């Protein structure tokens, strides 16, 4: 009981933890900076995804949108990757076309949901933002891209 009384009256547990943290930082500055940088990047990533207009969707949600809401699928992979296997009805659009706002192929789909697909789902996010800025209202990204789609043995069209 006297130990608890001592901690509560002489700075408390928070004070002791702060001293230990300060000591760790002074003994390991590079590691501490790395952890702080990672923490900041994590928080930034969480805030960006929370406030982003772009939503990642599951394969089941993509299938529902394609079948029920006539969603357009935009495959941004290289043409040779597209020919090796793509989602039925997908439009192959080069990343530079989206970046340069050359979106003639997509104008007719402006009011429909647009599902952007890449190999793994990471490249598609930045290009989906470009489409959103260009006036496409419902732009979504397929989580894990084509690799996730084919990993679940969902159908792919080869050629064309």
Coordinates of N, CA and C in Angstrom, one line a residue:
X1 N 0.8 -1.2 0.0 CA 0.0 0.0 0.0 C 0.9 1.3 0.0
X2 N 2.0 1.2 0.7 CA 2.8 2.4 0.8 C 3.5 2.7 -0.6
X3 N 3.7 1.6 -1.4 CA 4.3 1.9 -2.7 C 3.3 2.6 -3.6
X4 N 2.0 2.2 -3.5 CA 1.0 2.9 -4.3 C 0.9 4.3 -3.8
X5 N 0.9 4.6 -2.5 CA 0.8 5.9 -2.0 C 2.0 6.7 -2.5
X6 N 3.2 6.1 -2.5 CA 4.4 6.9 -3.0 C 4.2 7.3 -4.5
X7 N 3.8 6.3 -5.3 CA 3.6 6.6 -6.7 C 2.6 7.7 -7.0
X8 N 1.5 7.7 -6.2 CA 0.5 8.7 -6.4 C 0.9 10.0 -5.9
X9 N 1.7 10.1 -4.9 CA 2.0 11.4 -4.3 C 3.3 12.0 -4.8
X10 N 4.2 11.2 -5.4 CA 5.5 11.7 -5.9 C 5.6 11.5 -7.4
X11 N 4.7 12.1 -8.1 CA 4.8 12.1 -9.6 C 4.0 11.0 -10.3
X12 N 3.7 10.0 -9.6 CA 2.8 8.9 -10.2 C 3.5 8.1 -11.3
X13 N 2.7 7.2 -11.8 CA 3.2 6.2 -12.8 C 3.5 7.0 -14.1
X14 N 2.7 8.0 -14.5 CA 3.0 8.7 -15.7 C 4.4 9.4 -15.7
X15 N 4.7 9.9 -14.5 CA 6.1 10.5 -14.4 C 7.2 9.5 -14.6
X16 N 7.0 8.3 -14.0 CA 8.0 7.2 -14.1 C 8.1 6.8 -15.6
X17 N 6.9 6.6 -16.3 CA 6.9 6.2 -17.7 C 7.6 7.3 -18.5
X18 N 7.3 8.5 -18.3 CA 7.9 9.6 -19.0 C 9.4 9.6 -18.9
X19 N 9.9 9.3 -17.7 CA 11.4 9.3 -17.5 C 12.0 8.1 -18.3
X20 N 11.3 7.0 -18.3 CA 11.8 5.8 -19.0 C 11.8 6.1 -20.5
X21 N 10.7 6.7 -21.0 CA 10.7 7.0 -22.4 C 11.8 8.0 -22.8
X22 N 12.0 9.0 -22.0 CA 13.0 10.0 -22.2 C 14.4 9.3 -22.2
X23 N 14.6 8.4 -21.3 CA 15.9 7.7 -21.3 C 16.0 6.8 -22.5
X24 N 15.0 6.2 -22.9 CA 15.1 5.3 -24.1 C 15.4 6.2 -25.4
X25 N 14.7 7.3 -25.5 CA 15.0 8.2 -26.7 C 16.4 8.7 -26.7
X26 N 16.9 9.1 -25.5 CA 18.3 9.6 -25.5 C 19.3 8.5 -25.8
X27 N 19.0 7.2 -25.5 CA 19.9 6.1 -25.7 C 19.8 5.6 -27.1
X28 N 18.6 5.7 -27.8 CA 18.4 5.2 -29.1 C 17.7 6.2 -30.0
X29 N 18.4 7.3 -30.3 CA 17.8 8.4 -31.1 C 17.3 8.0 -32.5
X30 N 18.1 7.2 -33.2 CA 17.8 6.8 -34.6 C 16.5 5.9 -34.6
X31 N 16.5 4.9 -33.7 CA 15.3 4.0 -33.6 C 14.1 4.8 -33.2
X32 N 14.3 5.8 -32.3 CA 13.2 6.6 -31.8 C 12.6 7.5 -33.0
X33 N 13.5 8.0 -33.7 CA 13.1 8.9 -34.9 C 12.3 8.0 -35.9
X34 N 12.8 6.8 -36.1 CA 12.2 5.9 -37.1 C 10.8 5.5 -36.6
X35 N 10.6 5.2 -35.3 CA 9.3 4.9 -34.7 C 8.3 6.1 -34.8
X36 N 8.8 7.2 -34.5 CA 8.0 8.5 -34.6 C 7.6 8.7 -36.0
X37 N 8.5 8.5 -37.0 CA 8.1 8.7 -38.4 C 7.1 7.7 -38.8
X38 N 7.3 6.4 -38.5 CA 6.3 5.4 -38.8 C 4.9 5.7 -38.2
X39 N 4.9 6.2 -37.0 CA 3.7 6.6 -36.3 C 3.0 7.7 -37.0
X40 N 3.7 8.7 -37.4 CA 3.2 9.9 -38.2 C 2.6 9.4 -39.5
X41 N 3.3 8.5 -40.2 CA 2.9 8.0 -41.5 C 1.6 7.2 -41.3
X42 N 1.5 6.4 -40.2 CA 0.3 5.6 -40.0 C -0.9 6.5 -39.7
X43 N -0.7 7.5 -38.9 CA -1.8 8.5 -38.6 C -2.2 9.2 -39.9
X44 N -1.3 9.7 -40.6 CA -1.6 10.4 -41.9 C -2.4 9.5 -42.8
X45 N -1.9 8.2 -43.0 CA -2.6 7.3 -43.8 C -4.1 7.0 -43.4
X46 N -4.2 6.9 -42.1 CA -5.6 6.7 -41.5 C -6.5 7.9 -41.8
X47 N -6.0 9.1 -41.6 CA -6.8 10.3 -41.9 C -7.1 10.4 -43.4
X48 N -6.1 10.2 -44.2 CA -6.3 10.3 -45.7 C -7.4 9.3 -46.1
X49 N -7.3 8.1 -45.6 CA -8.3 7.1 -46.1 C -9.7 7.4 -45.5
X50 N -9.7 8.0 -44.3 CA -11.0 8.3 -43.6 C -11.7 9.5 -44.4
X51 N -11.0 10.4 -44.8 CA -11.5 11.6 -45.5 C -11.5 11.5 -47.0
X52 N -11.1 10.4 -47.6 CA -11.0 10.3 -49.0 C -12.4 10.0 -49.6
X53 N -12.6 10.4 -50.8 CA -13.8 10.1 -51.6 C -13.7 8.7 -52.2
X54 N -12.5 8.2 -52.2 CA -12.3 6.9 -52.9 C -12.4 5.8 -51.9
X55 N -13.2 4.8 -52.2 CA -13.5 3.7 -51.3 C -12.9 2.4 -51.9
X56 N -12.3 1.6 -51.1 CA -11.8 0.3 -51.6 C -13.0 -0.7 -51.3
X57 N -13.2 -1.5 -52.3 CA -14.3 -2.5 -52.2 C -13.8 -3.9 -52.3
X58 N -14.6 -4.8 -51.8 CA -14.2 -6.2 -51.8 C -14.7 -6.8 -53.2
X59 N -14.2 -8.0 -53.5 CA -14.6 -8.6 -54.7 C -16.1 -8.9 -54.8
X60 N -16.7 -9.3 -53.6 CA -18.1 -9.5 -53.6 C -18.9 -8.2 -53.9
X61 N -18.4 -7.1 -53.3 CA -19.1 -5.8 -53.6 C -18.9 -5.4 -55.1
X62 N -17.8 -5.7 -55.6 CA -17.5 -5.4 -57.1 C -18.5 -6.2 -57.9
X63 N -18.6 -7.5 -57.6 CA -19.5 -8.3 -58.4 C -21.0 -7.8 -58.3
X64 N -21.4 -7.4 -57.1 CA -22.7 -6.9 -56.9 C -22.9 -5.6 -57.7
X65 N -21.9 -4.7 -57.7 CA -22.0 -3.4 -58.5 C -22.0 -3.7 -60.0
X66 N -21.2 -4.6 -60.4 CA -21.2 -4.9 -61.9 C -22.6 -5.5 -62.3
X67 N -23.1 -6.4 -61.5 CA -24.3 -7.1 -61.9 C -25.6 -6.3 -61.7
X68 N -25.6 -5.6 -60.6 CA -26.9 -4.9 -60.2 C -26.9 -3.4 -60.6
X69 N -25.7 -2.8 -60.6 CA -25.7 -1.3 -60.9 C -25.0 -1.0 -62.2
X70 N -24.7 -2.0 -62.9 CA -24.0 -1.8 -64.2 C -22.7 -1.0 -64.1
X71 N -21.9 -1.3 -63.1 CA -20.7 -0.6 -62.9 C -19.7 -0.8 -64.0
X72 N -18.9 0.2 -64.4 CA -17.9 0.1 -65.4 C -16.6 -0.2 -64.7
X73 N -15.9 -1.2 -65.3 CA -14.6 -1.6 -64.7 C -13.5 -1.0 -65.6
X74 N -12.6 -0.3 -65.0 CA -11.5 0.3 -65.7 C -10.2 -0.4 -65.2
X75 N -9.6 -1.1 -66.1 CA -8.3 -1.8 -65.8 C -7.1 -1.0 -66.3
X76 N -6.3 -0.6 -65.3 CA -5.2 0.3 -65.7 C -3.9 -0.4 -65.8
X77 N -3.9 -1.7 -65.9 CA -2.6 -2.4 -66.1 C -2.2 -2.3 -67.6
X78 N -0.9 -2.7 -67.8 CA -0.4 -2.6 -69.2 C -1.2 -3.5 -70.1
X79 N -1.3 -3.1 -71.4 CA -2.1 -3.9 -72.3 C -1.7 -5.4 -72.4
X80 N -0.5 -5.8 -72.2 CA -0.1 -7.2 -72.3 C -0.7 -7.9 -71.0
X81 N -0.7 -7.3 -69.9 CA -1.2 -7.8 -68.7 C -2.8 -8.0 -68.8
X82 N -3.4 -6.9 -69.4 CA -4.8 -6.9 -69.6 C -5.2 -8.1 -70.5
X83 N -4.4 -8.4 -71.6 CA -4.7 -9.5 -72.5 C -4.5 -10.9 -71.8
X84 N -3.6 -11.0 -70.8 CA -3.4 -12.2 -70.1 C -4.6 -12.6 -69.2
X85 N -5.4 -11.6 -68.9 CA -6.6 -11.9 -68.1 C -7.2 -10.6 -67.5
X86 N -8.5 -10.3 -67.8 CA -9.1 -9.2 -67.2 C -10.6 -9.5 -66.9
X87 N -11.2 -8.7 -66.1 CA -12.6 -8.8 -65.7 C -13.5 -8.6 -67.0
X88 N -14.5 -9.4 -67.2 CA -15.4 -9.3 -68.3 C -15.9 -7.9 -68.4
X89 N -15.8 -7.3 -69.6 CA -16.3 -6.0 -69.9 C -15.4 -4.8 -69.4
X90 N -14.2 -5.1 -68.9 CA -13.3 -4.1 -68.4 C -12.8 -3.3 -69.6
X91 N -12.6 -2.0 -69.3 CA -12.0 -1.1 -70.3 C -10.5 -0.9 -69.9
X92 N -9.6 -1.2 -70.8 CA -8.2 -1.0 -70.5 C -7.8 0.4 -70.9
X93 N -7.4 1.1 -69.9 CA -7.0 2.5 -70.0 C -5.7 2.8 -69.4
X94 N -4.8 3.4 -70.2 CA -3.4 3.6 -69.8 C -3.4 4.7 -68.6
X95 N -2.5 4.5 -67.7 CA -2.4 5.4 -66.6 C -2.1 6.8 -67.1
X96 N -1.3 7.0 -68.1 CA -1.0 8.3 -68.6 C -2.3 9.0 -69.2
X97 N -3.2 8.2 -69.7 CA -4.4 8.8 -70.2 C -5.3 9.4 -69.1
X98 N -5.3 8.7 -68.0 CA -6.0 9.2 -66.8 C -5.3 10.4 -66.2
X99 N -4.0 10.3 -66.1 CA -3.2 11.5 -65.6 C -3.3 12.7 -66.5
X100 N -3.4 12.5 -67.8 CA -3.6 13.6 -68.7 C -5.0 14.0 -69.0
X101 N -5.9 13.4 -68.2 CA -7.3 13.7 -68.3 C -7.9 13.4 -69.7
X102 N -7.4 12.5 -70.4 CA -7.9 12.0 -71.7 C -8.8 10.9 -71.4
X103 N -10.1 11.2 -71.1 CA -11.0 10.2 -70.6 C -12.2 10.0 -71.6
X104 N -12.0 10.1 -72.9 CA -13.1 10.0 -73.9 C -13.8 8.6 -73.8
X105 N -13.0 7.6 -73.5 CA -13.6 6.2 -73.4 C -14.5 6.1 -72.2
X106 N -14.4 7.0 -71.2 CA -15.2 6.8 -70.0 C -16.3 7.8 -69.9
X107 N -16.4 8.8 -70.8 CA -17.5 9.8 -70.7 C -18.9 9.2 -70.6
X108 N -19.1 8.2 -71.3 CA -20.5 7.6 -71.3 C -20.8 6.9 -70.0
X109 N -19.8 6.6 -69.2 CA -20.0 5.9 -67.9 C -19.9 6.9 -66.7
X110 N -20.0 8.2 -66.9 CA -19.8 9.2 -65.9 C -20.8 9.1 -64.7
X111 N -22.0 8.7 -65.0 CA -23.0 8.6 -64.0 C -23.1 7.2 -63.3
X112 N -22.3 6.2 -63.8 CA -22.3 4.9 -63.2 C -21.2 4.7 -62.3
X113 N -21.2 3.8 -61.4 CA -20.1 3.5 -60.5 C -18.9 3.0 -61.4
X114 N -17.7 3.5 -61.1 CA -16.5 3.1 -61.8 C -15.6 2.4 -60.8
X115 N -15.2 1.2 -61.2 CA -14.3 0.3 -60.4 C -13.0 0.3 -61.1
X116 N -12.0 0.9 -60.4 CA -10.6 1.0 -61.0 C -9.9 -0.3 -60.5
X117 N -9.2 -0.9 -61.4 CA -8.5 -2.2 -61.1 C -7.1 -2.1 -61.6
X118 N -6.2 -2.5 -60.7 CA -4.8 -2.6 -61.1 C -4.3 -4.0 -60.7
X119 N -3.0 -4.3 -60.7 CA -2.5 -5.6 -60.3 C -2.8 -6.0 -58.9
X120 N -2.5 -5.0 -57.9 CA -2.7 -5.4 -56.5 C -3.6 -4.4 -55.7
X121 N -4.1 -3.4 -56.3 CA -4.9 -2.5 -55.6 C -4.3 -1.2 -55.1
X122 N -2.9 -1.1 -55.3 CA -2.2 0.1 -54.7 C -2.1 1.2 -55.7
X123 N -1.8 0.9 -57.0 CA -1.7 1.9 -58.0 C -3.1 2.6 -58.3
X124 N -4.1 1.8 -58.2 CA -5.4 2.3 -58.6 C -5.9 3.4 -57.7
X125 N -5.5 3.5 -56.5 CA -6.0 4.6 -55.6 C -5.7 6.0 -56.1
X126 N -4.5 6.2 -56.5 CA -4.1 7.6 -57.0 C -4.8 7.9 -58.3
X127 N -5.0 6.9 -59.2 CA -5.7 7.2 -60.4 C -7.2 7.3 -60.2
X128 N -7.7 6.7 -59.2 CA -9.1 6.8 -58.9 C -9.4 8.2 -58.4
X129 N -8.4 8.8 -57.7 CA -8.6 10.2 -57.2 C -8.6 11.1 -58.4
X130 N -7.8 10.9 -59.5 CA -7.8 11.7 -60.7 C -9.2 11.6 -61.4
X131 N -9.8 10.4 -61.4 CA -11.1 10.3 -62.0 C -12.1 11.0 -61.2
X132 N -12.0 11.0 -59.9 CA -12.9 11.7 -59.0 C -12.8 13.2 -59.3
X133 N -11.6 13.7 -59.4 CA -11.4 15.1 -59.7 C -12.0 15.5 -61.0
X134 N -12.0 14.6 -62.0 CA -12.5 14.8 -63.3 C -14.0 14.8 -63.4
X135 N -14.7 14.6 -62.3 CA -16.1 14.7 -62.3 C -16.8 13.3 -62.2
X136 N -16.1 12.2 -62.1 CA -16.8 10.9 -61.9 C -17.2 10.8 -60.5
X137 N -18.4 10.6 -60.2 CA -18.9 10.7 -58.8 C -18.7 9.5 -58.0
X138 N -18.9 8.4 -58.5 CA -18.7 7.1 -57.7 C -17.6 6.3 -58.2
X139 N -16.4 6.6 -57.7 CA -15.2 5.9 -58.1 C -14.7 5.0 -57.0
X140 N -14.5 3.8 -57.3 CA -14.1 2.8 -56.3 C -12.9 2.0 -56.8
X141 N -12.2 1.4 -55.8 CA -11.0 0.6 -56.1 C -11.2 -0.8 -55.7
X142 N -10.9 -1.7 -56.5 CA -11.0 -3.1 -56.2 C -9.8 -3.5 -55.2
X143 N -10.2 -3.9 -54.0 CA -9.2 -4.3 -53.0 C -8.4 -5.5 -53.5
X144 N -7.1 -5.4 -53.4 CA -6.1 -6.4 -53.9 C -6.1 -6.6 -55.4
X145 N -6.8 -5.8 -56.1 CA -6.7 -5.8 -57.6 C -7.0 -7.2 -58.2
X146 N -6.4 -7.4 -59.4 CA -6.6 -8.6 -60.2 C -6.0 -9.8 -59.4
X147 N -4.9 -9.6 -58.7 CA -4.3 -10.7 -58.0 C -5.3 -11.3 -57.0
X148 N -6.1 -10.4 -56.3 CA -7.1 -10.9 -55.3 C -8.2 -11.6 -56.1
X149 N -8.6 -11.0 -57.2 CA -9.7 -11.5 -58.0 C -9.4 -12.9 -58.5
X150 N -8.2 -13.1 -59.1 CA -7.8 -14.4 -59.6 C -7.5 -15.4 -58.5
X151 N -7.0 -14.8 -57.3 CA -6.7 -15.7 -56.2 C -8.0 -16.4 -55.7
X152 N -9.2 -15.8 -55.9 CA -10.4 -16.5 -55.5 C -11.0 -17.2 -56.7
X153 N -10.2 -17.4 -57.8 CA -10.7 -18.1 -59.0 C -12.0 -17.5 -59.6
X154 N -12.1 -16.2 -59.5 CA -13.2 -15.5 -60.2 C -12.8 -15.5 -61.7
X155 N -13.8 -15.4 -62.6 CA -13.6 -15.5 -64.0 C -12.8 -14.3 -64.6
X156 N -11.9 -14.6 -65.5 CA -11.1 -13.7 -66.2 C -11.3 -14.0 -67.7
X157 N -11.3 -12.9 -68.5 CA -11.4 -13.0 -69.9 C -10.0 -12.9 -70.5
X158 N -9.5 -13.8 -71.3 CA -8.2 -13.8 -71.9 C -8.2 -13.3 -73.3
X159 N -7.2 -12.5 -73.7 CA -7.1 -12.0 -75.1 C -7.8 -10.6 -75.2
X160 N -8.1 -10.2 -76.4 CA -8.8 -8.9 -76.7 C -8.0 -7.8 -76.1

